[in-house]
mmCIF file of C-alpha atoms and ligand atoms in Angstrom:
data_model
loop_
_atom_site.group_PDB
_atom_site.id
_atom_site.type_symbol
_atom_site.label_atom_id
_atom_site.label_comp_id
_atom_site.label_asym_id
_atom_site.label_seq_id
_atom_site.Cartn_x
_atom_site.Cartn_y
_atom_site.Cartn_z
ATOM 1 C CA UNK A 17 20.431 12.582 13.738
ATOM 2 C CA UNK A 18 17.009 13.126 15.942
ATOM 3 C CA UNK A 19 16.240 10.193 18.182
ATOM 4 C CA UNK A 20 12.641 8.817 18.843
ATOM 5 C CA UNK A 21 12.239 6.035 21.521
ATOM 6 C CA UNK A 22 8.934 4.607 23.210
ATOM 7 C CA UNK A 23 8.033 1.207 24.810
ATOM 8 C CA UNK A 24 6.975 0.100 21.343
ATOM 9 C CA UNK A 25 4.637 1.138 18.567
ATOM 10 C CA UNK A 26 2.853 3.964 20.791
ATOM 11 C CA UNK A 27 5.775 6.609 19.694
ATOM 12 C CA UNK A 28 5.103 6.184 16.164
ATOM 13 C CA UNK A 29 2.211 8.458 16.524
ATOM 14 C CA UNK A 30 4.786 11.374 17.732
ATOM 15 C CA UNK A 31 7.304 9.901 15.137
ATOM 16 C CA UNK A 32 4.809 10.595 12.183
ATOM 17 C CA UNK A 33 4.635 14.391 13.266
ATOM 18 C CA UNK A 34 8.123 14.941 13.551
ATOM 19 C CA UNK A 35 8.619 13.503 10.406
ATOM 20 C CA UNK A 36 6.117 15.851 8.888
ATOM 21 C CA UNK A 37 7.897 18.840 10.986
ATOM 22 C CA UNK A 38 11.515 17.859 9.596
ATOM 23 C CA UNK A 39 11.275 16.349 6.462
ATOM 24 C CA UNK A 40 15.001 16.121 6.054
ATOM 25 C CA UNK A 41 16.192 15.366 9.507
ATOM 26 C CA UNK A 42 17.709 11.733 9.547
ATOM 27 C CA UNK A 43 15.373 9.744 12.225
ATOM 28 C CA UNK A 44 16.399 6.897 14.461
ATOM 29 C CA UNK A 45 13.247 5.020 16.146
ATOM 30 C CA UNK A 46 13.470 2.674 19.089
ATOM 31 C CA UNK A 47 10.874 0.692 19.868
ATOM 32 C CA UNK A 48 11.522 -1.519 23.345
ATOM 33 C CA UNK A 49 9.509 -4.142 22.616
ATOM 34 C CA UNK A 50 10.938 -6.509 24.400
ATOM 35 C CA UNK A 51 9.826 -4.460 27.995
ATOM 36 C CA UNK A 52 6.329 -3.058 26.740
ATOM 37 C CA UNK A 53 4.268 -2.189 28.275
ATOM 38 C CA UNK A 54 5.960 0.792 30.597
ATOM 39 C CA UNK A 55 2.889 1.558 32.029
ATOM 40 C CA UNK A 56 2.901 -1.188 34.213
ATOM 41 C CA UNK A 57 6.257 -1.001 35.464
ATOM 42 C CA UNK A 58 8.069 0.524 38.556
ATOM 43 C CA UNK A 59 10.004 3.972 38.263
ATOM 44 C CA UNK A 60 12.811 2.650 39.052
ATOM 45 C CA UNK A 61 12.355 -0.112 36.178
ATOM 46 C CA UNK A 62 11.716 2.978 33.756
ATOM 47 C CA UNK A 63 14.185 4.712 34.555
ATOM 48 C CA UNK A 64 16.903 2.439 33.597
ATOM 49 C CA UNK A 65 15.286 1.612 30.450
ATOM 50 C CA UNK A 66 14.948 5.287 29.512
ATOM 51 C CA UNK A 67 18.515 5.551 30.404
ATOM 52 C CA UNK A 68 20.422 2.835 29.191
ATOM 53 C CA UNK A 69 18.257 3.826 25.744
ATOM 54 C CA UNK A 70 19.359 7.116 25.630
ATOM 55 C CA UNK A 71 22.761 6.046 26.508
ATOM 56 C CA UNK A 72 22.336 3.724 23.222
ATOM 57 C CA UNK A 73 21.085 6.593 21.346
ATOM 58 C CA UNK A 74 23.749 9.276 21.998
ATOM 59 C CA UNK A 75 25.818 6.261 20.789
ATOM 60 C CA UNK A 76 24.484 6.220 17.610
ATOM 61 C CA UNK A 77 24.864 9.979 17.155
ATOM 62 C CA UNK A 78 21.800 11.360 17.826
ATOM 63 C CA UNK A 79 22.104 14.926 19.134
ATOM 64 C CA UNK A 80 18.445 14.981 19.879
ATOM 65 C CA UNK A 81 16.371 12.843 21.758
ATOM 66 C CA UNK A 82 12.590 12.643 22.167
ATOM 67 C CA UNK A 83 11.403 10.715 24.837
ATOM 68 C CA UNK A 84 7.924 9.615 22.851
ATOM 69 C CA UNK A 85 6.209 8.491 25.593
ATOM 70 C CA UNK A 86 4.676 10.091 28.268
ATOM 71 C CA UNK A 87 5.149 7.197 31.109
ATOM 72 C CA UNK A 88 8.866 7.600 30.389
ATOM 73 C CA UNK A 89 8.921 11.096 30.562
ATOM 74 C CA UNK A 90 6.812 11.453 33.461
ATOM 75 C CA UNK A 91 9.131 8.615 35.214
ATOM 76 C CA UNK A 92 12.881 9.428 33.710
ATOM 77 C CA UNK A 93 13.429 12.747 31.544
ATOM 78 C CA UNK A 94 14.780 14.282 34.399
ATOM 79 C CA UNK A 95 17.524 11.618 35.210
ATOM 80 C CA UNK A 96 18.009 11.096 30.765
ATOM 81 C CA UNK A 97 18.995 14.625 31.066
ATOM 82 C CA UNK A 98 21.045 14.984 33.943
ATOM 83 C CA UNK A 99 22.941 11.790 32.317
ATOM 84 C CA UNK A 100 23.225 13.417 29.192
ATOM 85 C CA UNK A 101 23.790 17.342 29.490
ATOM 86 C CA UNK A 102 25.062 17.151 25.967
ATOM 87 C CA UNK A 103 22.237 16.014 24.146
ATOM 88 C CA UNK A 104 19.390 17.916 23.372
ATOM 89 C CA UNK A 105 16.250 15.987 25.435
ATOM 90 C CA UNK A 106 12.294 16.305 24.108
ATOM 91 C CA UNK A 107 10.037 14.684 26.496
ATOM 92 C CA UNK A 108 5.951 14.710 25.853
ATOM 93 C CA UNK A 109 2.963 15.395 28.939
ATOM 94 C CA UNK A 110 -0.407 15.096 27.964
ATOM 95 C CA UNK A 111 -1.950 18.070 26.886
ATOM 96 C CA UNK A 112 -3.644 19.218 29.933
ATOM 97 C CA UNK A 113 -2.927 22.858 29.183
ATOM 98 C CA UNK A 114 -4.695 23.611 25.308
ATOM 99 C CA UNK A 115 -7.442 21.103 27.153
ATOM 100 C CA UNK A 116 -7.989 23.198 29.582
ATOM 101 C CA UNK A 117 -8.259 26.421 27.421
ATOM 102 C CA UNK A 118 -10.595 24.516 24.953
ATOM 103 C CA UNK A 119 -12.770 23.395 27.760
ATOM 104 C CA UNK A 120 -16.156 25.124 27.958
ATOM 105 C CA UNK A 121 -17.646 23.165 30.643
ATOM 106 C CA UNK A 122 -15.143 23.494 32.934
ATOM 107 C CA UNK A 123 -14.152 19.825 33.401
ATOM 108 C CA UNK A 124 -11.724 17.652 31.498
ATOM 109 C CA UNK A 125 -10.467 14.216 31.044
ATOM 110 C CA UNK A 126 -6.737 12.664 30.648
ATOM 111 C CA UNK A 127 -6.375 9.399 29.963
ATOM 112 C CA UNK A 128 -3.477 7.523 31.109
ATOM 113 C CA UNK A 129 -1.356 4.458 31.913
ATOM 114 C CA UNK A 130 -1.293 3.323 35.377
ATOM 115 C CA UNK A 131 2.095 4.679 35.965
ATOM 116 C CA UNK A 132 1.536 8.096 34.835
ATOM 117 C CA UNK A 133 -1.583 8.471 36.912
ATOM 118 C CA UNK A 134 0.617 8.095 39.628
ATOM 119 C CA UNK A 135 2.992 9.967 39.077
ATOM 120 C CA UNK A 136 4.233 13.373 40.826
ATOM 121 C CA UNK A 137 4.537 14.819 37.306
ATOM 122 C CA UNK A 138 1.602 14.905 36.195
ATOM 123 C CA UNK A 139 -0.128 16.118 39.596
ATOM 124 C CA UNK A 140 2.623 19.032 39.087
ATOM 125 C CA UNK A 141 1.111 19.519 35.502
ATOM 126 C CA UNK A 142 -2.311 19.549 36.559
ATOM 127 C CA UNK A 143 -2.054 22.034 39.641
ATOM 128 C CA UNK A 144 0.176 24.014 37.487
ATOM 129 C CA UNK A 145 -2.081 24.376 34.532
ATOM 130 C CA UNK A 146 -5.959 23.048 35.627
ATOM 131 C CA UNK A 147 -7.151 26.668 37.313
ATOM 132 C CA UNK A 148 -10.922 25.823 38.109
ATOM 133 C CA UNK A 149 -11.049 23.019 35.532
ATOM 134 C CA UNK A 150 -11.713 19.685 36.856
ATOM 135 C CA UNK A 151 -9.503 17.428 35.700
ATOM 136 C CA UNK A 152 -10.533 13.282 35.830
ATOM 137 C CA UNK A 153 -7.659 11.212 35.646
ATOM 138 C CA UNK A 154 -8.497 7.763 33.790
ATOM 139 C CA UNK A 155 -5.614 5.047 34.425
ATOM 140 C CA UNK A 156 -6.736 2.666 30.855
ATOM 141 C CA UNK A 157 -4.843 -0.414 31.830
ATOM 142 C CA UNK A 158 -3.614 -2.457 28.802
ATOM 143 C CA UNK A 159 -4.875 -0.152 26.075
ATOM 144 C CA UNK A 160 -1.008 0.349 25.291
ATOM 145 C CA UNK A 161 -0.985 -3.887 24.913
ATOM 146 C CA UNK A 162 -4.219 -3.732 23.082
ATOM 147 C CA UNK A 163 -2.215 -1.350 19.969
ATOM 148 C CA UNK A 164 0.774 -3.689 20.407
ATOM 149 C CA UNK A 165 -1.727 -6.496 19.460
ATOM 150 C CA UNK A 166 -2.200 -4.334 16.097
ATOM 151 C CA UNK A 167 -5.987 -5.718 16.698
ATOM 152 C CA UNK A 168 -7.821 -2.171 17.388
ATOM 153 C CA UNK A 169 -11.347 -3.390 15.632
ATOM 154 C CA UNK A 170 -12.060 -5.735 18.443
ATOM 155 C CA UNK A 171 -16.243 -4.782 19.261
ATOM 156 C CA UNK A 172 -14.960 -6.360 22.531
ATOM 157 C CA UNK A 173 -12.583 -3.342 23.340
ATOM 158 C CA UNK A 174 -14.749 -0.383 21.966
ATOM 159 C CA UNK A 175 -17.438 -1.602 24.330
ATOM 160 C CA UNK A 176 -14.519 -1.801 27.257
ATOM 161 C CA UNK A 177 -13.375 1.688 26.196
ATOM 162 C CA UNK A 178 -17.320 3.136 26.445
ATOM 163 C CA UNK A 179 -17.561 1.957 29.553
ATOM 164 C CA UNK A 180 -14.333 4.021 31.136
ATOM 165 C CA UNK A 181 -15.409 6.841 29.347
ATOM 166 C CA UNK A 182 -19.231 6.806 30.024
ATOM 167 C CA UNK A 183 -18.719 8.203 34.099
ATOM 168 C CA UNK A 184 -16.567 11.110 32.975
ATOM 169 C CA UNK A 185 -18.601 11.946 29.618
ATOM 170 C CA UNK A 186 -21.492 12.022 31.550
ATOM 171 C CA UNK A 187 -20.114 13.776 34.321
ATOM 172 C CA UNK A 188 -19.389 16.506 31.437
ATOM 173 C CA UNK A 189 -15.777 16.694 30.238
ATOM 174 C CA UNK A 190 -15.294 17.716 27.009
ATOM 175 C CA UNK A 191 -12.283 17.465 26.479
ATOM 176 C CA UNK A 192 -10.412 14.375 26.201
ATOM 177 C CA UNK A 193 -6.541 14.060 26.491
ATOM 178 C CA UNK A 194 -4.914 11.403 24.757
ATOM 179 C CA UNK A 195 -1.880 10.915 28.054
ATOM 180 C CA UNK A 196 -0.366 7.894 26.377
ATOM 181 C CA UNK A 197 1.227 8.184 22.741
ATOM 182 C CA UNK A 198 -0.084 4.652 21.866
ATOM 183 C CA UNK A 199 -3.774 5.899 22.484
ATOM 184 C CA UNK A 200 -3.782 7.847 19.302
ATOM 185 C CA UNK A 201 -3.372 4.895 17.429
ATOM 186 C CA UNK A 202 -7.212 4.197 19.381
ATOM 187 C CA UNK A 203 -8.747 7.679 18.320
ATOM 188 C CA UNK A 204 -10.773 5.645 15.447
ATOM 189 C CA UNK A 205 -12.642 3.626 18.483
ATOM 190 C CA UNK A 206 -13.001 6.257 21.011
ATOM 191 C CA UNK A 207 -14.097 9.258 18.336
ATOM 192 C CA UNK A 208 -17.417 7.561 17.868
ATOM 193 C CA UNK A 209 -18.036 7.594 21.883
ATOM 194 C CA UNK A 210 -16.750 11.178 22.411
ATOM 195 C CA UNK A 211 -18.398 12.121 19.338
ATOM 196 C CA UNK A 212 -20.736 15.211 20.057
ATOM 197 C CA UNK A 213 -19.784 15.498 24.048
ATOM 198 C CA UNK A 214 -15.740 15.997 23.834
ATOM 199 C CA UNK A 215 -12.625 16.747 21.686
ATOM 200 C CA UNK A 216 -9.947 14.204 21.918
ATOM 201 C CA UNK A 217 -6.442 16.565 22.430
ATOM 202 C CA UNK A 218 -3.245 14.860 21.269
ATOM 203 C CA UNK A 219 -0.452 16.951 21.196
ATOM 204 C CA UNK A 220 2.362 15.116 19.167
ATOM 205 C CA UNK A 221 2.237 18.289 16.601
ATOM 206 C CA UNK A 222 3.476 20.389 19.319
ATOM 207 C CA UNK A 223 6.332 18.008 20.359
ATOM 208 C CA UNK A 224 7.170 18.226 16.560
ATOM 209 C CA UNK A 225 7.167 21.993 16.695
ATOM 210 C CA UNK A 226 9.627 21.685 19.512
ATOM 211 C CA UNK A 227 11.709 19.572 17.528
ATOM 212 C CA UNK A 228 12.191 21.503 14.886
ATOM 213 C CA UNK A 229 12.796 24.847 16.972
ATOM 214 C CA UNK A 230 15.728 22.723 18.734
ATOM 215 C CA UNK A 231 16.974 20.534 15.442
ATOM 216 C CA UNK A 232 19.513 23.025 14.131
ATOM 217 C CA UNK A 233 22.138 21.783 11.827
ATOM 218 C CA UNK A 234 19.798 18.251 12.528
ATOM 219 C CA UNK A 235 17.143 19.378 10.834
ATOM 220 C CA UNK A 236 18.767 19.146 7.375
ATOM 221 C CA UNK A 237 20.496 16.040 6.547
ATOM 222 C CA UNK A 238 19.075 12.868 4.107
ATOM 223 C CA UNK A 239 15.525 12.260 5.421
ATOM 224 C CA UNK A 240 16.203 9.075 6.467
ATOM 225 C CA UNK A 241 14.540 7.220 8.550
ATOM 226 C CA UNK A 242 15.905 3.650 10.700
ATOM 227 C CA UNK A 243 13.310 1.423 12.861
ATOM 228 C CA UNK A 244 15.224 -0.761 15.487
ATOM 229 C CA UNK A 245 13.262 -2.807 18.221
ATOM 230 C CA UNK A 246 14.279 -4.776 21.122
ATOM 231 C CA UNK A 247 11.970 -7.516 20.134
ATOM 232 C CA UNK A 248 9.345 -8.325 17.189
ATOM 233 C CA UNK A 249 11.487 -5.938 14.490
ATOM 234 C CA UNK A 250 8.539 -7.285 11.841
ATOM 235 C CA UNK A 251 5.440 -5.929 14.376
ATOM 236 C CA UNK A 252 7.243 -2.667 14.129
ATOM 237 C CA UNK A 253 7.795 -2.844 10.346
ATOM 238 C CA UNK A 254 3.859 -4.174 10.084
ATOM 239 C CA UNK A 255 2.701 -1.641 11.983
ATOM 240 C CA UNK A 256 3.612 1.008 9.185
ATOM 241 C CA UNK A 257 1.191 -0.640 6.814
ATOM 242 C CA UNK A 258 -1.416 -1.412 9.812
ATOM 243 C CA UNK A 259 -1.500 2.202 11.522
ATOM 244 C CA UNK A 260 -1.231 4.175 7.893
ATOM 245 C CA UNK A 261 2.010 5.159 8.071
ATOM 246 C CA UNK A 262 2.755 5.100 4.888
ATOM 247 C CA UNK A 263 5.124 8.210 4.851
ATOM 248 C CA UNK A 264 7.183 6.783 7.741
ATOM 249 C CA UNK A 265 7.788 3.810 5.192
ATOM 250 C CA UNK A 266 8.432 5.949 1.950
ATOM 251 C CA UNK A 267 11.623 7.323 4.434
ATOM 252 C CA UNK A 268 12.809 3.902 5.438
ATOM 253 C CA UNK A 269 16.461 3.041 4.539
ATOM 254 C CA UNK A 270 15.809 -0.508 5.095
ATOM 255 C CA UNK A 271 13.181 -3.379 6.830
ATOM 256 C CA UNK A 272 13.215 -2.638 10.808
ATOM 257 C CA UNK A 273 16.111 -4.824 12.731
ATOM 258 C CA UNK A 274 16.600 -6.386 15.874
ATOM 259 C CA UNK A 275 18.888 -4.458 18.072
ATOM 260 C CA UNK A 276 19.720 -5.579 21.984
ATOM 261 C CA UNK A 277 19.744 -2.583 24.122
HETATM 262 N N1 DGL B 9 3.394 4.998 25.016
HETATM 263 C C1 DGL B 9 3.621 5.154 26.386
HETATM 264 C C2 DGL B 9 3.094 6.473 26.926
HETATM 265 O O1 DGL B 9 3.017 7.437 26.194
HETATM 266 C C3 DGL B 9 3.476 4.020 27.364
HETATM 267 C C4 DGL B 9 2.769 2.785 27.040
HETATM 268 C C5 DGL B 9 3.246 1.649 27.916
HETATM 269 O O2 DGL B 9 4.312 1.126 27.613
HETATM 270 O O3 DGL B 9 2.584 1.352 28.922
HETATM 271 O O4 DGL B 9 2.782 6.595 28.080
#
């Protein structure tokens, strides 16, 4: 069984590709609900989340873990893997590297939670990979909330969003990396800014590529798939029918539960 965990709904978006990638893998999500948003939270905080989690997971059986969320992996997938040397550990980073390869103007954009803005990972990521691309760093504080809300077609929050964006579109990025997994769920409010100045760059199809190369023996079981959340199991089961997810639900072995982690 392949493991999925985020804060809450944000993972989904990485769930729904490796779902696509291993159509007969048997898939475990956790959503912590009950500590959303990550973002906001010490490492030290994260880090036992991501661990006790993953300690929950291997539990369950999961050989495979994927850390679907990059404040967690930025903060934790080190320590998750040095606690479990058994289990094979997916983490996601935004996609600075394809952005900077796509980027014609020389200057790109990665938007983040506060948390991963901060954090020594992602300056490694961006020194490693940036070159002579100019890379903005955009802490979006409670855009991760705003999809927990499931209310993404507030006029309110597009304007909000336009006005972040504005200073780096017109500074000239374009490219636009999606650093949080619950910001894809937001790609139908912030296409219409970007549109015509910069790409938006998810990369939740290459974690699912990475999945399958690692699944193995995983990657062929019953297709199942079971949602569990540390709080609000019926957001998580809404949010299949609110976010289009509608081949998540045709997998589902059962409504998503209530499990204390
Ligand atoms: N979805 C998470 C990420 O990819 C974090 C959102 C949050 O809990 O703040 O960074």
């Amino acid at each position: 069984m392949i493991g999925v965990f985020d804060s809450g709904l944000g993972g989904l978006s990485v769930l729904a590709a490796v779902s696509r990638a291993l159509p007969h893998s048997d898939l475990l999500y956790l959503a912590d609900t009950a500590h959303v948003p990550y973002g906001e939270k010490s490492d030290a905080y994260i880090r036992e989340r991501v661990l006790r989690i993953g300690q929950y997971l291997a539990g369950q059986g999961c050989q495979q873990i994927v850390v679907a969320c990059n404040t967690a992996t930025a903060a934790a997938v080190a320590a998750l893997r040095d606690a479990l040397p058994h289990i094979r550990v997916v983490g996601i980073e935004p996609g600075i590297k394809p952005a900077v390869a796509a980027s014609k103007s020389g200057r790109i954009a990665v938007l983040t939670t506060e948390s991963t803005a901060r954090s020594e990972r992602l300056s490694r990521l961006i020194h490693q990979h940036a070159g002579p691309v100019r890379v903005d760093v955009v802490p979006c504080p409670g855009w991760a909330t705003r999809v927990e809300t499931l209310k993404l077609d507030d006029p309110g929050f597009a304007g909000a969003a336009a006005r972040l964006l504005e200073p780096v579109l017109a500074a000239g990025a374009d490219q636009v990396v999606l650093g949080c997994t619950h910001y894809a769920f937001l790609a139908p409010v912030l296409e219409p800014i970007v549109e015509g100045r910069a790409r938006l760059v998810d990369v939740a199809d290459a974690v699912a590529r990475q999945c399958l190369r690692l699944a193995g023996d995983a990657a062929n079981r019953h297709g199942r798939l079971t949602l569990l959340a540390t709080a609000h199991p019926e957001r998580l089961q809404l949010a299949l029918a609110v976010l289009n997810l509608g081949q998540l639900a045709a997998r589902l072995t059962g409504p998503a539960s209530s499990v204390d982690v």
